[in-house]
mmCIF file of C-alpha atoms in Angstrom:
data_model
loop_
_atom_site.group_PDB
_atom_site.id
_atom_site.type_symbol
_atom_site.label_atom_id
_atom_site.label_comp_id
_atom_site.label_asym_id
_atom_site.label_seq_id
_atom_site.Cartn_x
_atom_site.Cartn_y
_atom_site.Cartn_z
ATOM 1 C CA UNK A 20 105.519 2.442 203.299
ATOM 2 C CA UNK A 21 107.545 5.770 203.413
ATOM 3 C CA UNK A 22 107.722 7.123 200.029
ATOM 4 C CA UNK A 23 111.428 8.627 200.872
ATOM 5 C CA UNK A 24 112.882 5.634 201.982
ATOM 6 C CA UNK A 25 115.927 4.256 199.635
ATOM 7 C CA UNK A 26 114.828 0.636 199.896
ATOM 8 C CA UNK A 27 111.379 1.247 198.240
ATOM 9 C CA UNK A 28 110.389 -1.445 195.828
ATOM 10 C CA UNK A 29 108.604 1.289 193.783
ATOM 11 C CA UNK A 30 111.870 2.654 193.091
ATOM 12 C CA UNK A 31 113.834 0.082 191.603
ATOM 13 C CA UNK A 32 115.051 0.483 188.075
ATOM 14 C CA UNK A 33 112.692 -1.266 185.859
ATOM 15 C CA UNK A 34 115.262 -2.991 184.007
ATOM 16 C CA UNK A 35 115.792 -4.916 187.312
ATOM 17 C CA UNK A 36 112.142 -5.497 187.616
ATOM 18 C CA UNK A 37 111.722 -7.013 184.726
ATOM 19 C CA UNK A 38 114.521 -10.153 185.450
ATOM 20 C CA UNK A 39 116.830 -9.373 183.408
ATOM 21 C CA UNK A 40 119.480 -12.180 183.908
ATOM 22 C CA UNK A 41 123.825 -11.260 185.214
ATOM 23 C CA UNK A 42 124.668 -11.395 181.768
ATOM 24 C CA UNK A 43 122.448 -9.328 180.202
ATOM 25 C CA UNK A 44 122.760 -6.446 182.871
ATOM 26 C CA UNK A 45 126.454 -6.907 182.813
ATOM 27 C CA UNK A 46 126.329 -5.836 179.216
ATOM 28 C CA UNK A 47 124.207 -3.351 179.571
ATOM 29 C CA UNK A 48 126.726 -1.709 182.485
ATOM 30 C CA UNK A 49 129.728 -1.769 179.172
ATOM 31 C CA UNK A 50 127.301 0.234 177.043
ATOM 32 C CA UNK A 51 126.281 2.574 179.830
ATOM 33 C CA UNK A 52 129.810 3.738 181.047
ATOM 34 C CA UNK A 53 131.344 3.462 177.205
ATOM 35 C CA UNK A 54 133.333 0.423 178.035
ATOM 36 C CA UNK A 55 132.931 -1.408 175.270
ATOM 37 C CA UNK A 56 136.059 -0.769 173.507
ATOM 38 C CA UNK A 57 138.630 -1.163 175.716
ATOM 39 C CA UNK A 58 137.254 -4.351 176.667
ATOM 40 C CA UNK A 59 136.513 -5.701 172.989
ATOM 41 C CA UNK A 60 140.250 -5.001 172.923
ATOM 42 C CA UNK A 61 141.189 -6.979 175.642
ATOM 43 C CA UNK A 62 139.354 -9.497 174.143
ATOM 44 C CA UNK A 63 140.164 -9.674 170.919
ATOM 45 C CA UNK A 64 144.124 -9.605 172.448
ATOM 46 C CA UNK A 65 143.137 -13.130 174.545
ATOM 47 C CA UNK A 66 141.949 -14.193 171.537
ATOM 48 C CA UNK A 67 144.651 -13.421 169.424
ATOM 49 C CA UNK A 68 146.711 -15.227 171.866
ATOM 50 C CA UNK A 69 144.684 -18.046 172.416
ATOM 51 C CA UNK A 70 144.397 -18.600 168.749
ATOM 52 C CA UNK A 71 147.643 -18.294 167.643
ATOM 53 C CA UNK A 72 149.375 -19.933 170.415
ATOM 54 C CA UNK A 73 153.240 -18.828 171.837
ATOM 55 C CA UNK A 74 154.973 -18.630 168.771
ATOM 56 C CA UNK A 75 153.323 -16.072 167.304
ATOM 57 C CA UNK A 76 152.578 -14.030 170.566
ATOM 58 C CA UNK A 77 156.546 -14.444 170.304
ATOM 59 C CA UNK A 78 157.188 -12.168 167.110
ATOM 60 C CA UNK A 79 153.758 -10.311 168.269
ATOM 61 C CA UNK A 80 154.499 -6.912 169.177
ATOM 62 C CA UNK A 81 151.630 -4.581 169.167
ATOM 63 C CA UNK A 82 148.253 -5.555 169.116
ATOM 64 C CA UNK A 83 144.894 -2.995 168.530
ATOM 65 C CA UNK A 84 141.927 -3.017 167.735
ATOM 66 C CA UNK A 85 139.573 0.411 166.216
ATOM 67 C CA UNK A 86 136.394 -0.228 164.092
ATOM 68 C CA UNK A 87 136.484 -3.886 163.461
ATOM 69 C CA UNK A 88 140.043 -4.067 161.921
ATOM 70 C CA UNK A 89 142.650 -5.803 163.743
ATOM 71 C CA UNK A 90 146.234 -4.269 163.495
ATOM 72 C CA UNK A 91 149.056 -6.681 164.564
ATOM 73 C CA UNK A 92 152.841 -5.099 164.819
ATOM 74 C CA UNK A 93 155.215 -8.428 164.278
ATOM 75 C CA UNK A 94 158.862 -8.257 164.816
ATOM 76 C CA UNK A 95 159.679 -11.012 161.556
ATOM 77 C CA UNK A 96 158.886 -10.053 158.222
ATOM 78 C CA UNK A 97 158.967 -13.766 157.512
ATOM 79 C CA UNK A 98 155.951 -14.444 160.414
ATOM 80 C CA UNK A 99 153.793 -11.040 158.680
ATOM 81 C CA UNK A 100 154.269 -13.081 155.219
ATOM 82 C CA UNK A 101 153.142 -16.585 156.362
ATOM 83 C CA UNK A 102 149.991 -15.187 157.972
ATOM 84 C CA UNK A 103 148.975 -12.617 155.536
ATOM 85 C CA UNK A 104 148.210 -15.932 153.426
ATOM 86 C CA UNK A 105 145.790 -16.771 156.000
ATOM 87 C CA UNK A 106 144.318 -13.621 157.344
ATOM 88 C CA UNK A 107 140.505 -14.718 156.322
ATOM 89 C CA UNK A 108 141.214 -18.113 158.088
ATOM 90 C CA UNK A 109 142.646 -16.343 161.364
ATOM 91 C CA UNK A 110 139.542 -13.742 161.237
ATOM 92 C CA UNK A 111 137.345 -16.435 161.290
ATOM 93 C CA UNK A 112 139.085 -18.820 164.473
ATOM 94 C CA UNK A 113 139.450 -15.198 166.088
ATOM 95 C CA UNK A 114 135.556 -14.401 165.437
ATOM 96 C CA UNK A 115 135.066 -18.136 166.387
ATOM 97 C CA UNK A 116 137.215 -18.236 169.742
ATOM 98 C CA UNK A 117 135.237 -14.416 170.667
ATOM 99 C CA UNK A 118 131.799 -16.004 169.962
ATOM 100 C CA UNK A 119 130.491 -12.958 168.112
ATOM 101 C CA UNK A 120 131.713 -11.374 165.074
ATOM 102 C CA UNK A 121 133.874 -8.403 166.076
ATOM 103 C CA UNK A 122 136.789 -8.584 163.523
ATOM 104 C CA UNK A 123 136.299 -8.162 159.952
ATOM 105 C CA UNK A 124 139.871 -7.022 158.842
ATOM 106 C CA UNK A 125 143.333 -7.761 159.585
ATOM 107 C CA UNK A 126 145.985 -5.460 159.035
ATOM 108 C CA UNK A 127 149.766 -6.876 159.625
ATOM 109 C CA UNK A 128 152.544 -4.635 159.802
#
């Protein structure tokens, strides 16, 4: 076998040779190429929509996410109230609907 050819088994990434299943080398590609955040971001946003349905997503504004805290910009003063009595409750579903814990704080404005 030619020892510059492309397609030579020898040269296959051992991470590959060793089976790693779609999933796992899919998350290994987001921490290679720093990708993480912007997608736990977009994540946490379907989330926060799935979670809290259309009437919040509504009065819901602005949405980020830096360094496990959630920050939520709602247009009603009245909506920010109501949930800041539940914001353990809603990091929990939101944990629960991401299937990992990524949120540990809320922060409404």
């Amino acid at each position: 076998m030619n020892k510059n050819n492309p397609y030579n088994r020898n040269k296959i990434s051992p991470r590959v040779r060793e089976g790693k299943g779609i999933s796992e080398l899919l998350q290994l590609f987001r921490t290679e190429n720093n990708l993480d955040q912007g997608l736990n971001e977009f994540d946490v946003y379907e989330a926060w929509k799935a979670v809290l349905g259309p009437g919040i997503i509504s009065y819901t504004q602005d949405v980020a996410f830096k360094r496990g805290t959630l920050y939520v910009k709602l247009s009603s003063s009245i909506v920010r109230d109501e949930l800041s009595y539940g914001k353990d409750k809603i990091v929990k579903m939101l944990n629960e609907e991401l299937k990992r814990e990524l949120i540990t704080a809320i922060v409404l404005r």
